[in-house]
Coordinates of C-alpha atoms in Angstrom, one line a residue:
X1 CA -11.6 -7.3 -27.7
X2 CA -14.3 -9.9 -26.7
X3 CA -12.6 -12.9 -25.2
X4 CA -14.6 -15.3 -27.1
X5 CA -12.3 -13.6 -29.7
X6 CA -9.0 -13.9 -28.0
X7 CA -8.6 -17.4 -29.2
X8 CA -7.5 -15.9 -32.2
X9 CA -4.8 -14.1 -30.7
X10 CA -0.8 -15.4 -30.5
X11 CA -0.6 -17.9 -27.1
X12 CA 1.3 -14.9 -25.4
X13 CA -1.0 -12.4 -26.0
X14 CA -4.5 -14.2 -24.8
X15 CA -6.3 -12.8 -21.3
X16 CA -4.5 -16.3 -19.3
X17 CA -0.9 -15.2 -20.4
X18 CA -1.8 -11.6 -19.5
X19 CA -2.9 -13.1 -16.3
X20 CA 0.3 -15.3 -15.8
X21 CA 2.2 -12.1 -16.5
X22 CA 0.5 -10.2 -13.5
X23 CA 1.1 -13.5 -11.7
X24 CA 4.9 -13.4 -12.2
X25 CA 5.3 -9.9 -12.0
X26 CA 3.7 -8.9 -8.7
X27 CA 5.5 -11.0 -6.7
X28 CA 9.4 -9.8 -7.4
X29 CA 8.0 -6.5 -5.6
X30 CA 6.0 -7.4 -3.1
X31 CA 7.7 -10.8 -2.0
X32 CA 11.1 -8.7 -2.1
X33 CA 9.6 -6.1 0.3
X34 CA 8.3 -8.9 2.5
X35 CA 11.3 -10.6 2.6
X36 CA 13.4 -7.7 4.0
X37 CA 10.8 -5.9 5.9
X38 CA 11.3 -7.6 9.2
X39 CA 15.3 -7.1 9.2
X40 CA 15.4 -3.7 7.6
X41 CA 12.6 -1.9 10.5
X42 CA 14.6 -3.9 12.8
X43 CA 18.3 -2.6 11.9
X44 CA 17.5 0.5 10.2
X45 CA 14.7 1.9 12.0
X46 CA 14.7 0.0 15.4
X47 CA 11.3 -1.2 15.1
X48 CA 9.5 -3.0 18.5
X49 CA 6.5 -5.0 18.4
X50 CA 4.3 -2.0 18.7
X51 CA 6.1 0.0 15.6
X52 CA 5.5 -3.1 13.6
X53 CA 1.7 -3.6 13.9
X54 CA 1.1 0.1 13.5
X55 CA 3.4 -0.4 10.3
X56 CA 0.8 -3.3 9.3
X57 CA -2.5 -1.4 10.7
X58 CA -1.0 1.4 8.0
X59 CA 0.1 -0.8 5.2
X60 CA -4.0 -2.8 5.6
X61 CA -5.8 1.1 4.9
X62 CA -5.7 0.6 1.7
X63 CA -6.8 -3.1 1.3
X64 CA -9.8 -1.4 3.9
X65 CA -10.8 1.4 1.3
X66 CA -10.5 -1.0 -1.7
X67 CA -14.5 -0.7 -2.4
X68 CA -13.0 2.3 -4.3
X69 CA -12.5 0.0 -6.8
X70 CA -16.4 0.4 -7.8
X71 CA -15.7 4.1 -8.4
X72 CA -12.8 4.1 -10.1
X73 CA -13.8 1.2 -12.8
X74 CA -16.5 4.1 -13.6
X75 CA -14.1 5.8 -15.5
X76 CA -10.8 3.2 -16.0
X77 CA -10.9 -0.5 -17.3
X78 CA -10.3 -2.6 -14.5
X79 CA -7.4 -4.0 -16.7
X80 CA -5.9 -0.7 -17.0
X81 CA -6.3 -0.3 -13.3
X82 CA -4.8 -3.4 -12.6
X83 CA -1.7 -2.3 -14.5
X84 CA -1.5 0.8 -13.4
X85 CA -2.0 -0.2 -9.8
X86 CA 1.1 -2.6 -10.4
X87 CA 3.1 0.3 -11.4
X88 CA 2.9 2.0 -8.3
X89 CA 3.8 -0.9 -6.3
X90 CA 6.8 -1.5 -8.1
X91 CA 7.5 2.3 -7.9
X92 CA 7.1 2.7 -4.5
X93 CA 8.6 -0.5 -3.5
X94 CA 11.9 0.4 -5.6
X95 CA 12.4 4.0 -3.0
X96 CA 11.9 1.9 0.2
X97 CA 14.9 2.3 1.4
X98 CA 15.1 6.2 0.9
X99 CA 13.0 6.5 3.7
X100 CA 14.7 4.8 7.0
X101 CA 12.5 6.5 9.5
X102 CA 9.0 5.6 10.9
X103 CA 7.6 8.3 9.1
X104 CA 8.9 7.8 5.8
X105 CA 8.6 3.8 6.3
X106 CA 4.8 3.8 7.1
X107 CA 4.4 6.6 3.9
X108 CA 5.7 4.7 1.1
X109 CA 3.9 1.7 3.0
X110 CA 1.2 4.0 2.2
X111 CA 2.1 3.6 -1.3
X112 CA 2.9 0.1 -2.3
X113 CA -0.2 -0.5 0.1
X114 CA -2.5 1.2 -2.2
X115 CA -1.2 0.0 -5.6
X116 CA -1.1 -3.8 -4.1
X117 CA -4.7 -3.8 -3.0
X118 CA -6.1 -2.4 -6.4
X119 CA -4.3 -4.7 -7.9
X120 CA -5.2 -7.7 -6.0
X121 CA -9.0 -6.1 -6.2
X122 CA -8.8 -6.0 -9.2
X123 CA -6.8 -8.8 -10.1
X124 CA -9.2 -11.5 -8.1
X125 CA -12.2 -10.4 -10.1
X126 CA -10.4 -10.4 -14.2
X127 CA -9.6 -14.5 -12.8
X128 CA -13.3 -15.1 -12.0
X129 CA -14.5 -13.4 -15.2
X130 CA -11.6 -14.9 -17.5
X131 CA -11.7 -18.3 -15.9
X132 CA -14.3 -21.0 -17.0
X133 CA -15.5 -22.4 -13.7
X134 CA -15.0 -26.2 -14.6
X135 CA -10.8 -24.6 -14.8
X136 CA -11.0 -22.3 -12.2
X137 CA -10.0 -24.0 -9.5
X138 CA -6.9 -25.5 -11.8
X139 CA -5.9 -22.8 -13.1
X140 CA -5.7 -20.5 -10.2
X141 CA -3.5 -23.4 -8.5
X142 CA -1.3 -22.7 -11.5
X143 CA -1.0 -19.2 -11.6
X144 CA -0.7 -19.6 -7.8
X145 CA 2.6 -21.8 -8.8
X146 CA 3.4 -19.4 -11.4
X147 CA 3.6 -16.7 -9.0
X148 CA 6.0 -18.9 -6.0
X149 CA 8.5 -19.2 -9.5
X150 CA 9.1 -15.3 -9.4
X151 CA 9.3 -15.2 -5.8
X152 CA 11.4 -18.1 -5.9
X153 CA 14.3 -16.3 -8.5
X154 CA 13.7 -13.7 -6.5
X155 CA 14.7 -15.4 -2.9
X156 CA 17.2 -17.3 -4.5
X157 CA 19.4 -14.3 -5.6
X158 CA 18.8 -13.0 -2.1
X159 CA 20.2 -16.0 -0.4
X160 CA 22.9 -15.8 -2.9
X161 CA 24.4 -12.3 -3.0
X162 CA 23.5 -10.7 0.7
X163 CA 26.7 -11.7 2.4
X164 CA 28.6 -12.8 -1.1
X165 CA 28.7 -9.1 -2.1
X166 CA 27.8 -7.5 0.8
X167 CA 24.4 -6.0 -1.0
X168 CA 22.6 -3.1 0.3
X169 CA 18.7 -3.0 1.4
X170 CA 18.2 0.1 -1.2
X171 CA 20.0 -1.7 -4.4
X172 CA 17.6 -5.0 -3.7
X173 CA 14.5 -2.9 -3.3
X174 CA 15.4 -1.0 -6.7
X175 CA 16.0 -3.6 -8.8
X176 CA 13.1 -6.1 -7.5
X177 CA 10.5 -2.5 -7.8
X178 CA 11.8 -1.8 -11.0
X179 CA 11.2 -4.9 -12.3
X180 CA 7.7 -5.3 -11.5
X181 CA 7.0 -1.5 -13.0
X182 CA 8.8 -2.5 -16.2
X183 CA 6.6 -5.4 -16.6
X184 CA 3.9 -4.4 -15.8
X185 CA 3.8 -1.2 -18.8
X186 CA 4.8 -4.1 -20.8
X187 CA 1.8 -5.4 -20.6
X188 CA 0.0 -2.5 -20.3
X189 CA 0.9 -1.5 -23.6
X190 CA 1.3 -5.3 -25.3
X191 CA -2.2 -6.6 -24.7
X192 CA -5.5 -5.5 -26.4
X193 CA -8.4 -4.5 -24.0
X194 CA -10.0 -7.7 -23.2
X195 CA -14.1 -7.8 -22.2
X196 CA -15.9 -10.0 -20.2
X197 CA -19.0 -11.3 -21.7
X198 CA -21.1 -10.1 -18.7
X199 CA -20.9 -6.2 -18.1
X200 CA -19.9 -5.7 -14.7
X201 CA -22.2 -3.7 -12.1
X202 CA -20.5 -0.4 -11.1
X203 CA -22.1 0.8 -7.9
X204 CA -21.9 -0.9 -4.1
X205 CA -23.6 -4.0 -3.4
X206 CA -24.4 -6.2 -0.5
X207 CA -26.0 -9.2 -1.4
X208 CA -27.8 -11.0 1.6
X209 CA -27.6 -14.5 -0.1
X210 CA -23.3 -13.9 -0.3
X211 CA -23.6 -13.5 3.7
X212 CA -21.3 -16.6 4.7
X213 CA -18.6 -15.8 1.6
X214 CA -18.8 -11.9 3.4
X215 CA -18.1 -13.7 6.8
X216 CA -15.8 -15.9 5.5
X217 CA -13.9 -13.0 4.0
X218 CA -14.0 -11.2 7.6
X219 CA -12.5 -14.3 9.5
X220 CA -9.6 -14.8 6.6
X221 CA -8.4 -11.0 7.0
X222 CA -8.2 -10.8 10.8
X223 CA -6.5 -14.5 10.8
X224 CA -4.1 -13.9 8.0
X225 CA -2.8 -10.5 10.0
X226 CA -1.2 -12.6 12.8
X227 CA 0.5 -14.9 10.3
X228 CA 2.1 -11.9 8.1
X229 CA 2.5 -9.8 10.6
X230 CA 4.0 -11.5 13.5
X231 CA 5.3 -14.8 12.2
X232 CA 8.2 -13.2 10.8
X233 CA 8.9 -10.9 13.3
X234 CA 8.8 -14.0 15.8
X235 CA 11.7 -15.6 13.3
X236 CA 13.9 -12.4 13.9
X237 CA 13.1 -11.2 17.4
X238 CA 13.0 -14.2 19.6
X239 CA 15.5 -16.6 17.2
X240 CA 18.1 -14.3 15.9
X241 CA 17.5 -15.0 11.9
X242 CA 19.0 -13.0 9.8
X243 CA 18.0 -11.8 6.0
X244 CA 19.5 -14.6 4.4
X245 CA 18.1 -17.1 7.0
X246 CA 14.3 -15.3 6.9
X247 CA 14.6 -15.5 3.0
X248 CA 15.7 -19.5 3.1
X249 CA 12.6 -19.9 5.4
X250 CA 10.5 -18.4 2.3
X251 CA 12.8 -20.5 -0.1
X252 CA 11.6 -23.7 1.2
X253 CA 7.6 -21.9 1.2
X254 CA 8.1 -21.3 -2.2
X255 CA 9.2 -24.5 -3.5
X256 CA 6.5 -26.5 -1.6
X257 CA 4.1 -24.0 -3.4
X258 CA 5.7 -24.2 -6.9
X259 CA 5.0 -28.5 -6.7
X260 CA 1.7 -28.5 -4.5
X261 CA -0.2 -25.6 -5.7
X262 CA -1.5 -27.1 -9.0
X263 CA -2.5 -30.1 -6.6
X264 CA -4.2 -27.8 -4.6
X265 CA -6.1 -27.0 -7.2
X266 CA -6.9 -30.5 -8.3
X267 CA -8.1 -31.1 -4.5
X268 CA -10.2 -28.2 -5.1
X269 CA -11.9 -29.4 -7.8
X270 CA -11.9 -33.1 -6.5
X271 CA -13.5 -32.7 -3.2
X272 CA -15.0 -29.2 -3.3
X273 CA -14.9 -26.2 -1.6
X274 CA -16.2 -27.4 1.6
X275 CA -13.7 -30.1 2.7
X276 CA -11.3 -27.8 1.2
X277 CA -11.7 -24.8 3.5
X278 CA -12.7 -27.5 6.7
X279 CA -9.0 -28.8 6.3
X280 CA -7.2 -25.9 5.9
X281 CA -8.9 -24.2 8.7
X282 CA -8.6 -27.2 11.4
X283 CA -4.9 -27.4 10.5
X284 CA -4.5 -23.6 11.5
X285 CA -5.9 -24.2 14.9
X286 CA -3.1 -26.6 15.2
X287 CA -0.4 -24.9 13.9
X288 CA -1.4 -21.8 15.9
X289 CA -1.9 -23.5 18.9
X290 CA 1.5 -25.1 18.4
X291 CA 3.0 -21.1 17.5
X292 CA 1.7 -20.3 21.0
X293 CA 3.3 -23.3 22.5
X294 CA 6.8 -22.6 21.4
X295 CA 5.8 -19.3 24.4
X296 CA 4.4 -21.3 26.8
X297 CA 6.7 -24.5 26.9
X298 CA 10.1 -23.1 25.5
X299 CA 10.1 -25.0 21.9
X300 CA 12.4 -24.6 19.9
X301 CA 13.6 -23.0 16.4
X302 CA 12.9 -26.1 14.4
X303 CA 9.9 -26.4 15.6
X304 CA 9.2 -22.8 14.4
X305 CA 10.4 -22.8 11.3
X306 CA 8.2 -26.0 10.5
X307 CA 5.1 -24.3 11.5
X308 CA 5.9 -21.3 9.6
X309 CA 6.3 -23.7 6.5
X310 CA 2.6 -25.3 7.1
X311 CA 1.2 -22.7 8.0
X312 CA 2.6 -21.0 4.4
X313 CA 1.3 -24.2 3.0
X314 CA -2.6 -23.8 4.6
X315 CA -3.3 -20.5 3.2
X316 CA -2.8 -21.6 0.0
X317 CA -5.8 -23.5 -0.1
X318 CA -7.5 -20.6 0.4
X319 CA -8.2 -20.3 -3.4
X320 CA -11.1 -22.3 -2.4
X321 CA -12.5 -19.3 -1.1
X322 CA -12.8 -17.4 -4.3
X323 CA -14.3 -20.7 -6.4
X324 CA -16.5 -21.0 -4.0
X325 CA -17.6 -17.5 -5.1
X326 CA -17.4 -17.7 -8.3
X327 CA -20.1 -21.0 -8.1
X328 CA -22.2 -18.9 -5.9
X329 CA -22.2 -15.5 -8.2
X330 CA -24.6 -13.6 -10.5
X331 CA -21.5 -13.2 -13.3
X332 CA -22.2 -9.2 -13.4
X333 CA -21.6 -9.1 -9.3
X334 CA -17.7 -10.1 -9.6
X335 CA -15.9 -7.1 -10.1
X336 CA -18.2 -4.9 -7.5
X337 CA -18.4 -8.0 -4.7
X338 CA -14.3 -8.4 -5.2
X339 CA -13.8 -4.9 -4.1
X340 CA -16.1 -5.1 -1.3
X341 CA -14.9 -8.6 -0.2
X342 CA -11.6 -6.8 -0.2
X343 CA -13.0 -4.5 2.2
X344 CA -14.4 -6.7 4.4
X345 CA -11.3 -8.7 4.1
X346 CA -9.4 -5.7 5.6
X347 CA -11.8 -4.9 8.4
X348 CA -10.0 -6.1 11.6
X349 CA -6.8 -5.3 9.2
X350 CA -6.9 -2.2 9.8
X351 CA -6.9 -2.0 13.9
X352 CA -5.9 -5.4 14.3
X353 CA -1.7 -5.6 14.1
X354 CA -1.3 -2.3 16.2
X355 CA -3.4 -3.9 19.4
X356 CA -1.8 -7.2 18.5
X357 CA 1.3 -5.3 18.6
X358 CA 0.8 -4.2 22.3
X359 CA -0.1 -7.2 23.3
X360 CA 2.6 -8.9 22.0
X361 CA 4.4 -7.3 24.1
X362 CA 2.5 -7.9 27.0
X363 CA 2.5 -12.0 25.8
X364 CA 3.3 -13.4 22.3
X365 CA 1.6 -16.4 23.2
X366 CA -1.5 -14.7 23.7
X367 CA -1.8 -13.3 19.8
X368 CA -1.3 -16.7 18.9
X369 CA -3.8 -18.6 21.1
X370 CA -6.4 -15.5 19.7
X371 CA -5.2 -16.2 16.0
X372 CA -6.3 -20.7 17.1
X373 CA -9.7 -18.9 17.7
X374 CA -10.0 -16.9 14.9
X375 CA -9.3 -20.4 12.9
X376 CA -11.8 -22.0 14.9
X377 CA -14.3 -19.8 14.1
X378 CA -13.5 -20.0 10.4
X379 CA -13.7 -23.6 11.0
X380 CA -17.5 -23.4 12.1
X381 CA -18.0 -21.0 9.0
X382 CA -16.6 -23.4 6.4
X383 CA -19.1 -26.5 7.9
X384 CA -22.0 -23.7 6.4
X385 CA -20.8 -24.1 3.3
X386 CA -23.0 -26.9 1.0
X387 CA -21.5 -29.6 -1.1
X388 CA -22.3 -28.3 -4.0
X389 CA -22.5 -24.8 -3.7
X390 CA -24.6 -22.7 -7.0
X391 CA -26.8 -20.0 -7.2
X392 CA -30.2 -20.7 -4.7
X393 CA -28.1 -22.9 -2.6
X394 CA -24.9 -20.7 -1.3
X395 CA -25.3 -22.3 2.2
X396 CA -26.4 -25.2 3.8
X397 CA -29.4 -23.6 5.4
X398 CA -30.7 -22.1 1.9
X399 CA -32.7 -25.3 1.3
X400 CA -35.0 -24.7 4.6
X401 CA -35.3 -20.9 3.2
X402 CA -36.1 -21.8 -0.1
X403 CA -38.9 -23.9 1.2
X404 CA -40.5 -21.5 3.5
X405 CA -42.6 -20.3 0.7
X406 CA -44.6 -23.5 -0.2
X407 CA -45.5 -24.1 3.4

């Protein structure tokens, strides 16, 4: 069905409620699993800092070989493979606990891993394509918001039941997978086949024009593996917290999401990608140099927890990231340049947690004063960025290439 005709459709069954459906359903899975992880390889499997990042370096393979993507949508509807792709996650999240060995841990990793990234792939490109760009940027904060709701049920029965009825790691991962793979075949079978106005290219491509969104891309998945991976595992190893105490943490992210992310969105639109993306980045070179300091000068848990919550709160900007984009794009180059972003994105993913892992244990501080860096450097990125970013003028130095010519 062409979207210009989904109008037509019932409110609940137009491509935005199909993507607020993804939005909502993703989440009770993979928040869930995030939300245990850290205590259950700790207890169960007696997980060190080393066994973690080669858990992460595992779990980021998939996000690595996402430029499968391009293959795959040969044959299969990216909306189908969306669905499909939540499935599995849902699947494999709900037998987590079957496996409480290294092995088995890093293979069903393996598993949710791959059906997350596809989804996310191809998730990122249906909001570019579905999304007018003067209600991107809204919109996404939304769905953004939409998704913090489902984690936030989701955390909130947590913090309820874990000690009230003494709940097992195996019942919470069944019901939160089997939730998200039961929602998602609704919708797989529920909503009509939508289609993009522009046809979608189905082969590799590396634009040279999208260079700084490619680099930008790079910086975001080697800075964002020090936050997910070792954050957490700071909260349980050197503080004591335990799974109700790690979920409150991601209670209090979640509400601060649910009421800012629409505003992000608004500041998105109000003072553009640029400023956007400068903010967020300078604040993460504080809050990391401030993770690294609660190492070098003894501070203490409140502190932590604080900076966890900002930092939660910094990366949500990052939507800016994909408007940015979106302004920048040829409309067919969304869907192949999503799944190669994603690669990109998952470069220094892939090698990154299981060094960081070793040298965490030579000196947590250390990952954290690298992860400032990292920041910085997306900082000096982000200044490259124009004001008004379009076609022709995706950086700030496309005006003296444009020119070259005439001289």
């Amino acid at each position: 069905m062409p979207l210009a005709d989904a109008r037509h459709l019932p409110l609940w069954r137009r491509p935005t409620s199909l993507l607020f459906a993804m939005a909502l359903a993703m989440p009770i899975a993979f928040a869930t699993w995030s939300a245990l992880l850290n205590n259950f390889v700790v207890e169960v499997a007696q997980f060190d800092g080393a066994d973690i990042g080669l858990l992460h370096s595992v779990r980021e393979i998939p996000g690595f070989l996402a430029v499968g993507v391009i293959a795959v949508i040969i044959f299969v509807r990216e909306q189908v493979l969306g669905l499909v792709s939540l499935i599995l996650l849902g699947v494999a999240t709900a037998v987590t606990a079957w496996f409480p060995s290294l092995g088995g841990i890093l293979t069903i990793t393996m598993l949710s891993s791959i059906g997350f990234h596809y989804y996310e792939t191809v998730n990122q490109s249906l909001q570019l394509q579905w999304l007018p760009k003067e209600r991107a940027p809204q919109m996404l904060g939304w769905l953004l918001a939409a998704g913090s709701a489902a984690t936030l049920v989701a955390y909130v029965l947590i913090v309820l039941t874990w000690r009230a009825f003494d709940l097992s790691y195996n019942l919470i991962y069944l019901v939160s997978g089997g939730i998200t793979a039961v929602l998602a075949v609704f919708c797989l079978l529920a909503y009509p086949q939508f289609e993009a106005p522009n046809p979608q290219v189905k082969k590799f491509i590396l634009r040279r024009r999208y260079w700084l969104y490619y680099a930008l891309q790079f910086m975001a998945g080697a800075r964002r593996q020090i936050f997910m991976v070792f954050a957490g595992f700071m909260m349980v190893e050197k503080f004591g917290f335990d799974v109700h105490q790690v979920t409150g943490l991601f209670l209090i992210n979640l509400v601060i999401n649910m009421g800012f992310a629409p505003v992000f969105g608004r500041a998105v639109a109000r003072f553009g990608e640029r400023n956007t993306l400068i903010f967020e980045y300078a604040g993460l070179v504080t809050v990391f140099l401030a993770y690294g300091g609660i190492y070098w000068f003894g501070w203490g848990v409140l502190l932590a927890s604080v900076l966890y919550v900002v930092d939660h709160m910094l990366f949500a900007l990052a939507l800016a990231l994909k408007t940015y984009f979106q302004k920048i794009a040829d409309p067919g180059d969304i869907a192949p340049t999503a799944a190669v972003a994603f690669t990109i994105n998952h470069i220094a993913a892939v090698g990154l947690p299981w060094i960081l892992g070793l040298l965490w244990l030579a000196s947590p501080a250390a990952v954290f004063g690298l992860a400032a860096a990292m920041a910085g450097t997306s900082l000096l990125l982000a200044l490259m960025i124009p004001r008004h970013p379009e076609p022709g003028n995706e950086t700030v130095f496309s005006r003296f290439v444009a020119a070259t010519p005439a001289e």
